Short mmCIF file of C-alpha atoms in Angstrom, two decimals:
data_model
loop_
_atom_site.label_atom_id
_atom_site.label_comp_id
_atom_site.label_asym_id
_atom_site.label_seq_id
_atom_site.Cartn_x
_atom_site.Cartn_y
_atom_site.Cartn_z
CA UNK A 1 6.71 10.58 -1.21
CA UNK A 2 8.46 11.07 2.20
CA UNK A 3 11.64 9.12 2.45
CA UNK A 4 12.50 6.22 4.55
CA UNK A 5 15.16 6.00 6.71
CA UNK A 6 16.66 3.12 8.80
CA UNK A 7 15.50 5.03 11.76
CA UNK A 8 11.81 4.68 10.34
CA UNK A 9 12.40 0.57 9.97
CA UNK A 10 13.70 0.85 13.87
CA UNK A 11 10.64 2.51 15.18
CA UNK A 12 8.20 0.68 12.82
CA UNK A 13 9.37 -2.97 13.71
CA UNK A 14 10.92 -2.19 17.32
CA UNK A 15 14.26 -3.21 16.08
CA UNK A 16 17.30 -3.47 18.34
CA UNK A 17 20.29 -1.61 17.18
CA UNK A 18 23.52 -3.47 17.65
CA UNK A 19 25.86 -1.32 15.51
CA UNK A 20 25.94 1.98 13.37
CA UNK A 21 23.86 4.31 16.07
CA UNK A 22 24.87 7.20 14.52
CA UNK A 23 23.96 6.16 11.00
CA UNK A 24 20.17 5.55 11.39
CA UNK A 25 19.61 8.74 9.19
CA UNK A 26 20.66 6.73 6.04
CA UNK A 27 17.88 6.30 3.32
CA UNK A 28 16.28 3.18 2.02
CA UNK A 29 15.64 3.60 -1.65
CA UNK A 30 14.70 0.07 -2.68
CA UNK A 31 11.13 -1.82 -2.04
CA UNK A 32 12.46 -5.47 -1.48
CA UNK A 33 15.05 -6.69 1.49
CA UNK A 34 17.68 -8.96 0.02
CA UNK A 35 19.14 -12.29 1.72
CA UNK A 36 22.70 -12.51 0.34
CA UNK A 37 23.50 -16.12 -0.44
CA UNK A 38 25.52 -15.94 -3.35
CA UNK A 39 27.62 -12.95 -2.08
CA UNK A 40 29.05 -15.07 0.54
CA UNK A 41 30.44 -17.37 -1.48
CA UNK A 42 31.95 -14.37 -3.76
CA UNK A 43 29.20 -13.64 -6.41
CA UNK A 44 28.49 -10.13 -6.90
CA UNK A 45 27.61 -9.48 -10.19
CA UNK A 46 24.09 -8.95 -9.27
CA UNK A 47 24.15 -7.77 -5.85
CA UNK A 48 21.36 -5.40 -5.08
CA UNK A 49 23.56 -3.09 -2.75
CA UNK A 50 20.64 -0.41 -2.37
CA UNK A 51 18.41 -3.18 -0.68
CA UNK A 52 18.20 -3.86 3.00
CA UNK A 53 20.29 -7.07 3.63
CA UNK A 54 18.19 -10.06 5.66
CA UNK A 55 20.40 -12.40 7.33
CA UNK A 56 18.35 -15.29 8.61
CA UNK A 57 19.08 -18.57 10.39
CA UNK A 58 20.40 -20.03 7.22
CA UNK A 59 22.93 -17.06 6.54
CA UNK A 60 24.24 -16.71 10.35
CA UNK A 61 24.64 -20.54 10.67
CA UNK A 62 26.56 -20.43 7.39
CA UNK A 63 28.98 -17.65 8.60
CA UNK A 64 29.41 -19.46 12.15
CA UNK A 65 30.59 -22.61 10.50
CA UNK A 66 33.39 -20.64 8.54
CA UNK A 67 37.09 -19.98 9.84
CA UNK A 68 37.82 -16.43 11.06
CA UNK A 69 39.79 -15.83 7.77
CA UNK A 70 37.12 -16.98 5.69
CA UNK A 71 34.20 -15.32 7.62
CA UNK A 72 36.04 -12.16 7.77
CA UNK A 73 36.84 -12.34 3.96
CA UNK A 74 33.21 -12.70 3.01
CA UNK A 75 31.84 -10.29 5.39
CA UNK A 76 34.38 -7.78 4.16
CA UNK A 77 33.58 -8.36 0.71
CA UNK A 78 29.82 -7.31 1.42
CA UNK A 79 30.07 -4.46 3.74
CA UNK A 80 32.31 -2.69 1.30
CA UNK A 81 29.23 -2.17 -1.01
CA UNK A 82 27.81 -0.19 1.88
CA UNK A 83 24.13 -1.55 2.17
CA UNK A 84 21.39 0.75 3.64
CA UNK A 85 21.60 -1.66 6.81
CA UNK A 86 21.73 -5.47 7.95
CA UNK A 87 18.81 -7.08 9.67
CA UNK A 88 19.58 -10.40 11.56
CA UNK A 89 16.25 -12.19 12.63
CA UNK A 90 15.04 -14.50 15.30
CA UNK A 91 17.27 -12.71 17.86
CA UNK A 92 20.62 -14.82 16.77
CA UNK A 93 23.35 -14.21 18.70
CA UNK A 94 27.39 -14.67 18.13
CA UNK A 95 27.36 -11.51 16.13
CA UNK A 96 30.82 -9.91 17.31
CA UNK A 97 32.37 -10.25 14.12
CA UNK A 98 29.48 -8.77 12.17
CA UNK A 99 29.29 -6.15 14.99
CA UNK A 100 32.99 -5.08 14.35
CA UNK A 101 32.74 -4.66 10.45
CA UNK A 102 29.63 -2.64 10.84
CA UNK A 103 30.68 -0.43 13.03
CA UNK A 104 34.13 0.13 11.26
CA UNK A 105 32.20 0.63 7.79
CA UNK A 106 29.45 2.80 9.33
CA UNK A 107 26.35 0.30 8.65
CA UNK A 108 23.80 -0.23 11.21
CA UNK A 109 23.44 -3.43 12.14
CA UNK A 110 19.86 -4.48 13.44
CA UNK A 111 18.13 -7.22 15.35
CA UNK A 112 14.47 -8.62 15.54
CA UNK A 113 12.99 -11.54 17.24
CA UNK A 114 10.66 -12.32 14.19
CA UNK A 115 10.96 -15.34 12.02
CA UNK A 116 12.92 -14.35 8.63
CA UNK A 117 10.11 -14.99 6.42
CA UNK A 118 7.39 -13.14 8.39
CA UNK A 119 9.98 -10.13 8.67
CA UNK A 120 10.37 -10.26 5.19
CA UNK A 121 6.95 -10.08 3.97
CA UNK A 122 6.43 -7.18 6.53
CA UNK A 123 9.22 -5.07 5.61
CA UNK A 124 8.68 -5.60 1.89
CA UNK A 125 4.94 -4.65 2.44
CA UNK A 126 6.02 -1.52 4.35
CA UNK A 127 8.54 -0.53 1.88
CA UNK A 128 6.48 -1.02 -1.25
CA UNK A 129 3.66 1.31 0.34
CA UNK A 130 6.07 3.73 1.38
CA UNK A 131 8.30 4.19 -1.64
CA UNK A 132 5.39 4.04 -4.22
CA UNK A 133 4.92 6.85 -6.44
CA UNK A 134 2.00 8.97 -5.21
CA UNK A 135 -0.36 11.86 -6.07
CA UNK A 136 -2.82 13.91 -3.97
CA UNK A 137 -6.60 14.36 -5.33
CA UNK A 138 -9.44 16.06 -4.06
CA UNK A 139 -12.14 14.06 -2.86
CA UNK A 140 -13.22 11.47 -0.66
CA UNK A 141 -12.32 7.66 0.04
CA UNK A 142 -14.46 5.26 0.93
CA UNK A 143 -14.71 1.32 1.51
CA UNK A 144 -17.94 -0.03 0.24
CA UNK A 145 -18.63 -3.62 0.89
CA UNK A 146 -14.98 -4.46 0.53
CA UNK A 147 -14.40 -2.28 -2.56
CA UNK A 148 -12.58 1.06 -2.74
CA UNK A 149 -14.34 3.88 -4.16
CA UNK A 150 -12.87 7.38 -4.95
CA UNK A 151 -15.73 9.86 -4.88
CA UNK A 152 -14.80 13.25 -7.03
CA UNK A 153 -16.88 16.18 -7.33
CA UNK A 154 -16.69 20.02 -7.15
CA UNK A 155 -16.67 21.60 -3.58
CA UNK A 156 -19.95 21.47 -2.07
CA UNK A 157 -21.50 18.92 -4.44
CA UNK A 158 -22.02 16.37 -1.34
CA UNK A 159 -19.12 14.09 -1.24
CA UNK A 160 -18.60 14.15 2.43
CA UNK A 161 -22.22 14.10 2.86
CA UNK A 162 -22.61 10.89 0.87
CA UNK A 163 -19.75 9.34 2.77
CA UNK A 164 -21.43 10.38 5.87
CA UNK A 165 -24.64 8.29 4.89
CA UNK A 166 -22.49 5.26 3.57
CA UNK A 167 -20.76 5.07 6.97
CA UNK A 168 -24.28 5.06 8.77
CA UNK A 169 -25.30 2.12 6.66
CA UNK A 170 -21.69 0.18 7.87
CA UNK A 171 -19.23 1.16 5.24
CA UNK A 172 -16.09 2.64 6.15
CA UNK A 173 -14.31 5.95 5.59
CA UNK A 174 -10.48 5.82 4.25
CA UNK A 175 -10.00 9.74 3.66
CA UNK A 176 -11.88 12.88 2.91
CA UNK A 177 -10.94 16.23 1.46
CA UNK A 178 -7.46 14.91 0.44
CA UNK A 179 -6.88 11.59 -0.89
CA UNK A 180 -3.27 9.90 -1.38
CA UNK A 181 -3.12 7.63 -4.29
CA UNK A 182 -0.41 5.28 -4.25
CA UNK A 183 0.57 3.37 -7.35
CA UNK A 184 2.03 -0.18 -5.42
CA UNK A 185 2.23 -2.25 -8.72
CA UNK A 186 1.60 -1.58 -12.51
CA UNK A 187 -2.15 -2.32 -11.92
CA UNK A 188 -3.10 -1.56 -8.30
CA UNK A 189 -3.87 2.18 -6.91
CA UNK A 190 -4.05 2.33 -3.25
CA UNK A 191 -6.02 4.97 -1.59
CA UNK A 192 -5.16 6.54 1.97
CA UNK A 193 -5.08 9.48 4.24
CA UNK A 194 -2.33 11.97 4.49
CA UNK A 195 -2.06 11.36 8.25
CA UNK A 196 -3.43 14.71 9.24
CA UNK A 197 -7.07 14.12 8.22
CA UNK A 198 -7.17 10.52 9.39
CA UNK A 199 -10.54 9.44 10.98
CA UNK A 200 -11.92 13.10 10.41
CA UNK A 201 -15.01 13.97 7.97
CA UNK A 202 -15.95 17.55 7.38
CA UNK A 203 -19.69 18.14 6.89
CA UNK A 204 -21.26 21.40 6.10
CA UNK A 205 -23.32 22.84 8.55
CA UNK A 206 -22.08 20.38 11.03
CA UNK A 207 -18.24 20.71 11.11
CA UNK A 208 -15.43 18.38 11.57
CA UNK A 209 -16.61 15.05 13.08
CA UNK A 210 -14.11 11.88 14.02
CA UNK A 211 -16.18 8.95 12.35
CA UNK A 212 -14.53 6.45 15.00
CA UNK A 213 -15.41 8.27 17.85
CA UNK A 214 -18.85 8.92 16.59
CA UNK A 215 -19.64 5.62 14.85
CA UNK A 216 -16.94 2.79 16.28
CA UNK A 217 -13.79 1.78 15.01
CA UNK A 218 -15.50 -0.18 12.35
CA UNK A 219 -16.16 3.30 10.47
CA UNK A 220 -12.72 3.81 9.68
CA UNK A 221 -10.26 2.14 7.41
CA UNK A 222 -6.84 2.95 7.03
CA UNK A 223 -6.32 2.07 3.32
CA UNK A 224 -8.03 0.44 0.50
CA UNK A 225 -7.22 -0.60 -3.12
CA UNK A 226 -9.17 1.89 -5.47
CA UNK A 227 -11.23 0.31 -8.24
CA UNK A 228 -14.03 2.61 -9.04
CA UNK A 229 -14.06 6.32 -9.67
CA UNK A 230 -17.18 7.81 -9.16
CA UNK A 231 -17.88 11.62 -9.88
CA UNK A 232 -20.73 13.54 -8.54
CA UNK A 233 -22.24 16.21 -10.34
CA UNK A 234 -25.21 18.61 -10.51
CA UNK A 235 -28.56 17.36 -12.44
CA UNK A 236 -28.73 18.15 -15.85
CA UNK A 237 -31.99 17.70 -17.77
CA UNK A 238 -31.84 15.20 -20.49
CA UNK A 239 -28.36 14.52 -19.78
CA UNK A 240 -28.83 11.01 -18.59
CA UNK A 241 -29.41 8.04 -20.84
CA UNK A 242 -31.23 4.74 -19.79
CA UNK A 243 -29.29 2.44 -21.71
CA UNK A 244 -29.34 -1.28 -20.78
CA UNK A 245 -25.40 -1.04 -20.52
CA UNK A 246 -23.67 2.16 -20.70
CA UNK A 247 -20.23 2.32 -22.59
CA UNK A 248 -17.44 1.90 -20.02
CA UNK A 249 -15.47 5.03 -19.39
CA UNK A 250 -12.18 5.29 -17.25
CA UNK A 251 -10.08 7.94 -15.37
CA UNK A 252 -6.28 7.26 -15.55
CA UNK A 253 -4.28 7.91 -12.40
CA UNK A 254 -0.23 7.67 -12.88
CA UNK A 255 -0.94 5.60 -15.98
CA UNK A 256 -3.44 3.23 -14.35
CA UNK A 257 -6.92 3.25 -15.70
CA UNK A 258 -9.79 2.97 -13.27
CA UNK A 259 -13.56 2.76 -14.30
CA UNK A 260 -15.36 6.11 -14.04
CA UNK A 261 -19.23 6.29 -13.22
CA UNK A 262 -20.77 9.62 -13.01
CA UNK A 263 -23.83 10.42 -10.92
CA UNK A 264 -25.96 13.28 -11.05
CA UNK A 265 -27.56 14.75 -8.00
CA UNK A 266 -31.18 15.84 -7.40
CA UNK A 267 -33.25 16.38 -4.18
CA UNK A 268 -34.80 12.96 -3.29
CA UNK A 269 -32.18 10.81 -5.00
CA UNK A 270 -30.46 8.20 -2.90
CA UNK A 271 -26.93 9.18 -3.94
CA UNK A 272 -25.57 6.64 -1.38
CA UNK A 273 -27.66 3.79 -2.59
CA UNK A 274 -26.71 4.48 -5.99
CA UNK A 275 -22.76 4.29 -4.86
CA UNK A 276 -23.40 1.04 -3.28
CA UNK A 277 -25.14 -0.51 -6.40
CA UNK A 278 -22.17 0.73 -8.61
CA UNK A 279 -19.81 -0.92 -6.24
CA UNK A 280 -22.07 -4.23 -6.09
CA UNK A 281 -22.41 -4.00 -9.86
CA UNK A 282 -18.77 -3.66 -10.29
CA UNK A 283 -18.16 -6.77 -8.30
CA UNK A 284 -20.55 -8.66 -10.40
CA UNK A 285 -18.77 -7.86 -13.27
CA UNK A 286 -15.69 -9.15 -11.85
CA UNK A 287 -17.19 -12.36 -11.27
CA UNK A 288 -18.48 -12.65 -15.06
CA UNK A 289 -21.99 -11.54 -14.80
CA UNK A 290 -23.86 -8.95 -16.92
CA UNK A 291 -27.48 -8.11 -15.99
CA UNK A 292 -27.75 -6.74 -19.50
CA UNK A 293 -26.74 -9.63 -20.95
CA UNK A 294 -29.02 -11.53 -18.89
CA UNK A 295 -32.10 -9.45 -19.81
CA UNK A 296 -31.34 -9.87 -23.32
CA UNK A 297 -31.27 -13.65 -23.04
CA UNK A 298 -34.70 -13.56 -21.35
CA UNK A 299 -36.10 -11.29 -24.36
CA UNK A 300 -34.39 -13.92 -26.90
CA UNK A 301 -35.98 -16.86 -24.87
CA UNK A 302 -39.48 -14.97 -25.31
CA UNK A 303 -39.36 -14.61 -28.83
CA UNK A 304 -38.00 -18.10 -29.30
#
């Protein structure tokens, strides 16, 4: 997990730096921005001082209405906790008193033209992904009809070739070779690339291709929620069964269980088509549908 600095926020959201230019190297370690309301009236028992502090119209208007003594008192109480930075939204002005305190305490004071709620949503999303626990796994990540899939298997088994066929059918590549998995909630794994391999797919006998250049921008997606773990393995005689409904299996990543499927390879097998079928079958199961249950119902109706 790469540390997030205040400079990263400035660059990401094109923020104006009003104070604390020399302190942009300060790190942000918490995922949600905080709007200090209770703190301005003196309640600090649960003050999340390690969070980005967001000052919207409500907070700045309140400060403007205070007397100089009251304003200095309330701001002084907050800056002494040295939060990573303050961000003022909607390009609000009249901030000389705030700039003064931030300069004295060496706290970056930033400003954006964005509305408060919109900016908070954007910065929270960015921090949640950037600060999420992550691991790197060997494989290929694709988005098939809106469903994120991790393709795994031994080197040379055909993961990238399968991904290439899926791309030609209108699906999207997320990452090849090195897939970065981020745990953004107790139930959600996000799959993405490591930056260096973005848009690239390595095909044996062909070499490296840029899928966006070759097949258009729709061939690539920056990230996807991973809901299926598919392992490609070599064909083994008598190793597969034809049960109506296989017993569910799972792979665990960072304490999150992902449904696992094994697809065995053999010349002539439409592996990409099987991946599409697995994705669509998973989607139908989320809607409460089971082909095996419907089939058994038909059999029962026939017997009756």
